Short mmCIF file of N, CA and C in Angstrom, two decimals:
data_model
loop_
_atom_site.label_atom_id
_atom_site.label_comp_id
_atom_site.label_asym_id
_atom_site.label_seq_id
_atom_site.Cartn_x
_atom_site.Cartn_y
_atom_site.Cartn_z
N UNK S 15 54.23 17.05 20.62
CA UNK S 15 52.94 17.38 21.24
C UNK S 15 52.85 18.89 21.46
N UNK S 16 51.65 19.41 21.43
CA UNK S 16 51.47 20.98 21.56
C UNK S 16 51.82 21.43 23.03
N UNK S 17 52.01 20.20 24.25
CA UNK S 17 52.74 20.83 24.95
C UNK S 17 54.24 20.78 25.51
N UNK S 18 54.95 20.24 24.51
CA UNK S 18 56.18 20.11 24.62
C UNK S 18 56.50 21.41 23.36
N UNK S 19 56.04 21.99 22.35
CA UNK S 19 56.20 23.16 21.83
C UNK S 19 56.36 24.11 23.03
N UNK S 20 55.95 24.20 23.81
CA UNK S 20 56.21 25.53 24.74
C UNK S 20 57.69 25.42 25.24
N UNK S 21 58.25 24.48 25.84
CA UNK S 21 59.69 24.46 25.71
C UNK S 21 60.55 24.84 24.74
N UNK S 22 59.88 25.34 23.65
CA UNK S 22 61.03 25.92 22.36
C UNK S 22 60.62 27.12 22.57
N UNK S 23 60.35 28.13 23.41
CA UNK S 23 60.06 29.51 23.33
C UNK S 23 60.54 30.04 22.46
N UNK S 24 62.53 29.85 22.88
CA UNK S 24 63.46 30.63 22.07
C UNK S 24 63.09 30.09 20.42
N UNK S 25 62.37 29.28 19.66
CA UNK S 25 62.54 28.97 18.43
C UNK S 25 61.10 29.61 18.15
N UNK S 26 60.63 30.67 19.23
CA UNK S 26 58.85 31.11 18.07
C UNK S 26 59.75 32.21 17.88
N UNK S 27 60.87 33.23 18.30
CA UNK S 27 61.49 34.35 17.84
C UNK S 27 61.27 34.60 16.05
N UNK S 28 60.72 35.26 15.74
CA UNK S 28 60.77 35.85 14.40
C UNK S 28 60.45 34.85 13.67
N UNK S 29 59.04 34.30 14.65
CA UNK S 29 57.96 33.60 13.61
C UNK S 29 56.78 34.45 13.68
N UNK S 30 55.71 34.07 12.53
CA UNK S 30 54.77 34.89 12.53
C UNK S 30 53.69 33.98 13.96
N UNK S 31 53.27 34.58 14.69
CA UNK S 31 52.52 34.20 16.09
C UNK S 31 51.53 33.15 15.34
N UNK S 32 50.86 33.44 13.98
CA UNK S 32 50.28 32.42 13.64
C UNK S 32 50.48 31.01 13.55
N UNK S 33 51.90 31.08 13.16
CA UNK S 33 52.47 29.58 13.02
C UNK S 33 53.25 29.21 14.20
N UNK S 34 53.25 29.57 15.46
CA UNK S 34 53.18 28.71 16.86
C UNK S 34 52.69 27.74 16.94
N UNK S 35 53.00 26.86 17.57
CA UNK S 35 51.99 25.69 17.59
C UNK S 35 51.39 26.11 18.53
N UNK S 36 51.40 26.83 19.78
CA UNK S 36 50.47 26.81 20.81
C UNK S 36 49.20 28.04 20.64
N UNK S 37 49.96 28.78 19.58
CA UNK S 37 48.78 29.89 19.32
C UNK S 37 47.30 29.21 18.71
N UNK S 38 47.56 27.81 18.31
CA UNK S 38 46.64 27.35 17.27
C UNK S 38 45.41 26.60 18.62
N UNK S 39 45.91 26.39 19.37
CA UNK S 39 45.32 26.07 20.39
C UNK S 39 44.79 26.85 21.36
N UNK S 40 44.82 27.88 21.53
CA UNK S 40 44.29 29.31 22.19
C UNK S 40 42.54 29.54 21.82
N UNK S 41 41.39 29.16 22.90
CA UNK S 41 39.95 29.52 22.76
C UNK S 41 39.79 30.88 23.42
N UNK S 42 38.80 31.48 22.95
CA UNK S 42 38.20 32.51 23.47
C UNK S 42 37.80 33.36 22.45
N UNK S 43 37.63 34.61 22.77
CA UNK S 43 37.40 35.63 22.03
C UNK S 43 38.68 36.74 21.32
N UNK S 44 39.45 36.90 22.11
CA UNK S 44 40.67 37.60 21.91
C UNK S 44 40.82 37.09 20.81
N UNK S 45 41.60 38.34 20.33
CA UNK S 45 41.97 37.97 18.85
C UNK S 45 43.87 38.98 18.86
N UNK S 46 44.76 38.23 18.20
CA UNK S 46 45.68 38.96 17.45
C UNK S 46 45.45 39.33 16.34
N UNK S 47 45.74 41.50 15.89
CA UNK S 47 45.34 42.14 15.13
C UNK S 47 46.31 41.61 13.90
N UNK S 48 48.15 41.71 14.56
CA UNK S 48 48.95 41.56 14.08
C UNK S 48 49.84 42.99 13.18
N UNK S 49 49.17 43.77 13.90
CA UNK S 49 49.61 45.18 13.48
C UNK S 49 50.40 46.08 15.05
N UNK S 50 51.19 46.49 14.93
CA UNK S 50 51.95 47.01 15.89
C UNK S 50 52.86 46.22 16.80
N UNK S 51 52.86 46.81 18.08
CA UNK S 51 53.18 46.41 19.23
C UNK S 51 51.95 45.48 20.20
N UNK S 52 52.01 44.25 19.97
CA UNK S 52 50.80 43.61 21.10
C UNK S 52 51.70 42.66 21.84
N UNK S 53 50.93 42.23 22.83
CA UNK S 53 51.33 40.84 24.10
C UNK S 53 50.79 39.97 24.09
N UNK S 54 51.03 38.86 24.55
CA UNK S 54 50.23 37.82 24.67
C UNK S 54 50.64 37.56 26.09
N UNK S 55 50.46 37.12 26.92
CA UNK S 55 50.32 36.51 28.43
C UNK S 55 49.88 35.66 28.81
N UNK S 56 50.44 34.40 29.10
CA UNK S 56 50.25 32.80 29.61
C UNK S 56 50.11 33.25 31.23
N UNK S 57 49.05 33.07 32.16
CA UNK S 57 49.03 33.30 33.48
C UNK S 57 48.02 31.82 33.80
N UNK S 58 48.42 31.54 35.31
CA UNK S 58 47.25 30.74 35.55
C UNK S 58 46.60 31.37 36.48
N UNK S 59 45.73 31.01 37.34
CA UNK S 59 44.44 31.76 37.89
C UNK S 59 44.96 31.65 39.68
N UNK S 60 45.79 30.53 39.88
CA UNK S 60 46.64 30.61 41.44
C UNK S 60 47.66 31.50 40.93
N UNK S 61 47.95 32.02 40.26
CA UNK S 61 49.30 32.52 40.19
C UNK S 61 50.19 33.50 40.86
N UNK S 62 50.46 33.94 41.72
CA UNK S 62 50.80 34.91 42.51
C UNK S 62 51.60 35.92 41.54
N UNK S 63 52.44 35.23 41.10
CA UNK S 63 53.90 36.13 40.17
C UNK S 63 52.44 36.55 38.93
N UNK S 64 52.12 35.95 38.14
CA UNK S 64 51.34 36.41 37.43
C UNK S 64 50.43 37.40 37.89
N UNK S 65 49.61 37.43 38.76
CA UNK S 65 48.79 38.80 38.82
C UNK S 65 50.04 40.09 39.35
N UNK S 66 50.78 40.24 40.45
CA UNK S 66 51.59 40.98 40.37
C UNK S 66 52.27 41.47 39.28
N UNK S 67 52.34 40.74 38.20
CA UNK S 67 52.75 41.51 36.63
C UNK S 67 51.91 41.92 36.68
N UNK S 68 50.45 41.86 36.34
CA UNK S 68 49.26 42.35 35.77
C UNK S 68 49.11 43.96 36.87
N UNK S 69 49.07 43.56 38.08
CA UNK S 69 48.69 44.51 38.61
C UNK S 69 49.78 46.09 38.60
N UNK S 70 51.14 45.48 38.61
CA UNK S 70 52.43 46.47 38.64
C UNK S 70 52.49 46.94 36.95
N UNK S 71 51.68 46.20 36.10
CA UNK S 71 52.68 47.04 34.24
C UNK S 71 51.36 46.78 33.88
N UNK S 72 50.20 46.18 34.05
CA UNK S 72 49.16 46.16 32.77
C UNK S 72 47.86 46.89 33.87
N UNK S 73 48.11 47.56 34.26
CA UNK S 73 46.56 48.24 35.50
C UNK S 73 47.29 49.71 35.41
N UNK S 74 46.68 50.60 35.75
CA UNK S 74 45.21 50.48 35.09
C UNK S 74 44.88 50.38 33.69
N UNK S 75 46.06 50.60 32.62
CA UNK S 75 45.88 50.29 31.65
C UNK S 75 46.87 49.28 30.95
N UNK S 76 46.36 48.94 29.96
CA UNK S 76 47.28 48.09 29.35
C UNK S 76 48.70 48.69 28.29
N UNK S 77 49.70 47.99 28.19
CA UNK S 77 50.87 48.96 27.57
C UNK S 77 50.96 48.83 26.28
N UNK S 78 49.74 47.89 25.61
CA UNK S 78 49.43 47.69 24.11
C UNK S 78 48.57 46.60 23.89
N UNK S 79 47.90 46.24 22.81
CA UNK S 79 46.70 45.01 23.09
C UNK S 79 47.10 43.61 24.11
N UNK S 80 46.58 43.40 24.69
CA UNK S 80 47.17 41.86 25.23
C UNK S 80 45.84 41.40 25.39
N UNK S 81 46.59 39.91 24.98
CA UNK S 81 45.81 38.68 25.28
C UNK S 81 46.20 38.17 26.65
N UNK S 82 45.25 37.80 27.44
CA UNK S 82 45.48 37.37 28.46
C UNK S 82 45.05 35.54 28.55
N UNK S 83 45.91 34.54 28.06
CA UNK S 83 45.96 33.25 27.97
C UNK S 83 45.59 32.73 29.09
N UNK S 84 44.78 32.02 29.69
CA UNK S 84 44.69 31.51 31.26
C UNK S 84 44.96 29.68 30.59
N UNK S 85 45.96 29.40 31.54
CA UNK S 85 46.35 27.91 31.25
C UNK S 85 46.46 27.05 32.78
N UNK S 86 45.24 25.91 32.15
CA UNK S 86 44.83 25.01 33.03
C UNK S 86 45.46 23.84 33.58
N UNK S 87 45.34 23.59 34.89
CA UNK S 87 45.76 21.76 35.17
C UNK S 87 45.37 21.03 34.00
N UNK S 88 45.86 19.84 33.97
CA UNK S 88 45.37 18.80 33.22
C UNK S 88 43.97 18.44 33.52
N UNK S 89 44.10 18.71 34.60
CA UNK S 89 42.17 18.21 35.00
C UNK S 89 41.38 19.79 35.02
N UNK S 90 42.09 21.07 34.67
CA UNK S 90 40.83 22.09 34.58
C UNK S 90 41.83 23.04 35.65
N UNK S 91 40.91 24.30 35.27
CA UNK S 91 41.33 25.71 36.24
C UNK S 91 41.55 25.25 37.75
N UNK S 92 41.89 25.65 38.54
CA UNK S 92 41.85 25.37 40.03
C UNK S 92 40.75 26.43 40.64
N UNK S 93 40.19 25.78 41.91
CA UNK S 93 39.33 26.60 41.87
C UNK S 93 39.62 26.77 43.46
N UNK S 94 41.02 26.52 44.43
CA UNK S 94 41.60 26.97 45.72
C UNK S 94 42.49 28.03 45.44
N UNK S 95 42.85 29.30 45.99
CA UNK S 95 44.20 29.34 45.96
C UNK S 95 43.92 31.01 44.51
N UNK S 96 42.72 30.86 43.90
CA UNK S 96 42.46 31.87 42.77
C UNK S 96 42.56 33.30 43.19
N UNK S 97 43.68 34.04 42.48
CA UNK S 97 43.94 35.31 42.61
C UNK S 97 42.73 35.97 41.92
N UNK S 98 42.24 37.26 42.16
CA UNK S 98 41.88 38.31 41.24
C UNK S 98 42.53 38.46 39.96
N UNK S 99 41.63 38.31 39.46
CA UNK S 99 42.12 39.02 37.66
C UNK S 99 42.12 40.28 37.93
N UNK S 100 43.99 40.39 37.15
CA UNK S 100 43.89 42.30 37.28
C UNK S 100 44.40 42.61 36.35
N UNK S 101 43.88 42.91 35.35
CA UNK S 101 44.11 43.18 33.97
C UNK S 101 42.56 43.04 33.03
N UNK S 102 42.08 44.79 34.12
CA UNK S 102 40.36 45.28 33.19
C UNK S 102 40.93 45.08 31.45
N UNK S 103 41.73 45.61 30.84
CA UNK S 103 42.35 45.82 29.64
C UNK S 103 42.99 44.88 28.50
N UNK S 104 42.58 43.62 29.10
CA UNK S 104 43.30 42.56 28.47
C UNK S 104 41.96 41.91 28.08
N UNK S 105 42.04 41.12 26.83
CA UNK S 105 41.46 40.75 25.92
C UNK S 105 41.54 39.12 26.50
N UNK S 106 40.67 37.98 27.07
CA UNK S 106 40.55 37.12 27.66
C UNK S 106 40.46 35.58 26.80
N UNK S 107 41.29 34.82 26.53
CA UNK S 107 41.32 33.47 26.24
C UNK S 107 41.99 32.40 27.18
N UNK S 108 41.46 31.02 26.83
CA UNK S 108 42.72 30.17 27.60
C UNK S 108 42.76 28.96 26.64
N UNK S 109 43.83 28.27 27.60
CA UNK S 109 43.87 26.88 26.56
C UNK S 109 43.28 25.63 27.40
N UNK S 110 42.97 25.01 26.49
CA UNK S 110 41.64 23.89 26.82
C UNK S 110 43.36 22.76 27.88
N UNK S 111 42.10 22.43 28.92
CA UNK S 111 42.14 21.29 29.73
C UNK S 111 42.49 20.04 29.25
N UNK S 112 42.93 18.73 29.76
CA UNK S 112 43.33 17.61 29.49
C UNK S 112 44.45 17.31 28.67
N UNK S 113 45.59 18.41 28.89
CA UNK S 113 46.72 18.56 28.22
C UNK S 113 48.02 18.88 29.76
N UNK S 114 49.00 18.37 29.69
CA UNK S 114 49.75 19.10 30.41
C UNK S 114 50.59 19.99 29.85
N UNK S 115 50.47 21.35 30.23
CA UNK S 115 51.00 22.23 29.81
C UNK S 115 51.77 22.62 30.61
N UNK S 116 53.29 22.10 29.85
CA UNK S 116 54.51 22.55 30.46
C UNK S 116 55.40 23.50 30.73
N UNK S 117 54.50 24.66 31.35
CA UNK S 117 54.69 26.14 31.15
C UNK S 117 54.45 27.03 32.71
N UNK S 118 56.11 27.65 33.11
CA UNK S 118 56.16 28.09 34.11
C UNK S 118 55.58 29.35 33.44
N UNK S 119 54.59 29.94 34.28
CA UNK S 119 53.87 31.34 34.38
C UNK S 119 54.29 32.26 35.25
N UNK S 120 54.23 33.42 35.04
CA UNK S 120 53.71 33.89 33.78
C UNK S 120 54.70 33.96 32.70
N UNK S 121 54.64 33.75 31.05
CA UNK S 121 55.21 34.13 29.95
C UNK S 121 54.56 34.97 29.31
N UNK S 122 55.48 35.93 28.96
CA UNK S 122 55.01 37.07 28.01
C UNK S 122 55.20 36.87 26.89
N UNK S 123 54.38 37.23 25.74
CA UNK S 123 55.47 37.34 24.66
C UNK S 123 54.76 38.63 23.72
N UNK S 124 55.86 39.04 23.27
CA UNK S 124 55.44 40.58 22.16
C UNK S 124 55.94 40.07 20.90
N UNK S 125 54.49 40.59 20.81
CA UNK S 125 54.54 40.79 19.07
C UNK S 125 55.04 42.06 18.32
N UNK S 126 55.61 41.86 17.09
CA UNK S 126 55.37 43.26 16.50
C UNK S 126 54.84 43.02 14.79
N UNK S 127 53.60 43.65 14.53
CA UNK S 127 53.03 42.96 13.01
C UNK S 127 52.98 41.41 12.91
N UNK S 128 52.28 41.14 14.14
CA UNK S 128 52.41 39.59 14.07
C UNK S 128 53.31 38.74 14.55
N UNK S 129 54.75 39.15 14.12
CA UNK S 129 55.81 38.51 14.71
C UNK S 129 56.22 38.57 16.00
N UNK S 130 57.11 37.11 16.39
CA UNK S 130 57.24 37.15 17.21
C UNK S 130 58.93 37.97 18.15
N UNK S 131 58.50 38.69 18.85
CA UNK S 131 60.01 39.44 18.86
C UNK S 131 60.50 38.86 20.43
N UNK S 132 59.89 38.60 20.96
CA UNK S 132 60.48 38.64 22.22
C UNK S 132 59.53 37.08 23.09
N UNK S 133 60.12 36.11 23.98
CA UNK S 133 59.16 35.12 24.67
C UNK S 133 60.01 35.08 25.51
N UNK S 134 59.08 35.39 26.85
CA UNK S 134 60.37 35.05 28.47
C UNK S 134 59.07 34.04 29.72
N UNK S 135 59.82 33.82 30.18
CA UNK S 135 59.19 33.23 31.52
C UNK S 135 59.55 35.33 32.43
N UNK S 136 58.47 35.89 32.92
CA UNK S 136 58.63 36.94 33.26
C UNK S 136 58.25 37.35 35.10
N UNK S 137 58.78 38.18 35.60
CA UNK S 137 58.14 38.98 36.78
C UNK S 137 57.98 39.73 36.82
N UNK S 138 56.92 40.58 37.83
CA UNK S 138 56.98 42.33 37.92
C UNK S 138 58.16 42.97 37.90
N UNK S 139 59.41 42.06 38.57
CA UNK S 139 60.72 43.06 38.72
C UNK S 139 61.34 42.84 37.58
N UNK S 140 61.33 41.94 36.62
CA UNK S 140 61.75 42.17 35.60
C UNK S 140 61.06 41.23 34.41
N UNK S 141 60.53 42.21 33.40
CA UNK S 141 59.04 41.87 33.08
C UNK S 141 60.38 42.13 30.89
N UNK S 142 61.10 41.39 31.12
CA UNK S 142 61.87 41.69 30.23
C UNK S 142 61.71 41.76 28.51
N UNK S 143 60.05 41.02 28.37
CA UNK S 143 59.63 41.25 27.07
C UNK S 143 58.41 42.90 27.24
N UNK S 144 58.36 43.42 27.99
CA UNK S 144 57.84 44.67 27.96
C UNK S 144 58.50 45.68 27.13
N UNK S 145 58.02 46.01 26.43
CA UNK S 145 58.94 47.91 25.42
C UNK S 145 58.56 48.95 26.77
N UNK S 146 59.34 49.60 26.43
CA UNK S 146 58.96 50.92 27.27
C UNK S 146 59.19 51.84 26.60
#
């Protein structure tokens, strides 16, 4: 199932982001260029640890394109408990509702030319798929 793929983080390493299974499921507008250094970012919208990344490494600007993934309950976004989006600079998608998505937030993951180089479960204090 596309959400038991997220438990293989370690097996998207030095795949092309296209052939993820969970990338194929990603709505919005954001797009991966697949040229350089980009991010992708799984956050949910209560997330505490997640906006504190956003606000401590991606504000005021971002540290290379990112997608900012917002991933829902099975029944939809929550709408108690919703942090501020802080990340002006991030390019906005999420993944559709009525799925459980088995995914502690926030995960980062960097690309480089598409590929995938790096996927962590991450924090502000140590945000370990970031380049510097």
């Amino acid at each position: 199932s596309a959400a038991s793929d997220v438990y293989k983080r370690q097996a998207w390493i030095g795949q092309p982001w296209s052939d993820v299974k969970i990338a194929g499921w990603i709505e919005g507008d954001g797009q991966i260029v697949g040229t350089g250094v980009e991010y992708v970012m799984f956050w949910r919208k209560d997330c505490e640890h997640c906006h504190e990344l956003m606000e401590v490494w991606f504000q005021p600007e971002v540290p290379a394109p990112t997608l900012a993934v917002a991933v829902p309950e099975r029944d939809g976004f929550p709408t108690v408990g919703v942090q501020p989006f802080a990340c002006d600079g991030c390019a906005l998608a999420e993944l559709p509702d009525g799925v459980d998505w088995f995914l502690a937030t926030p995960v980062l993951v960097r690309l480089r030319d598409g590929l995938v180089e790096c996927a962590a479960e991450v924090t502000a204090g140590d945000p370990q798929c970031l380049e510097f």
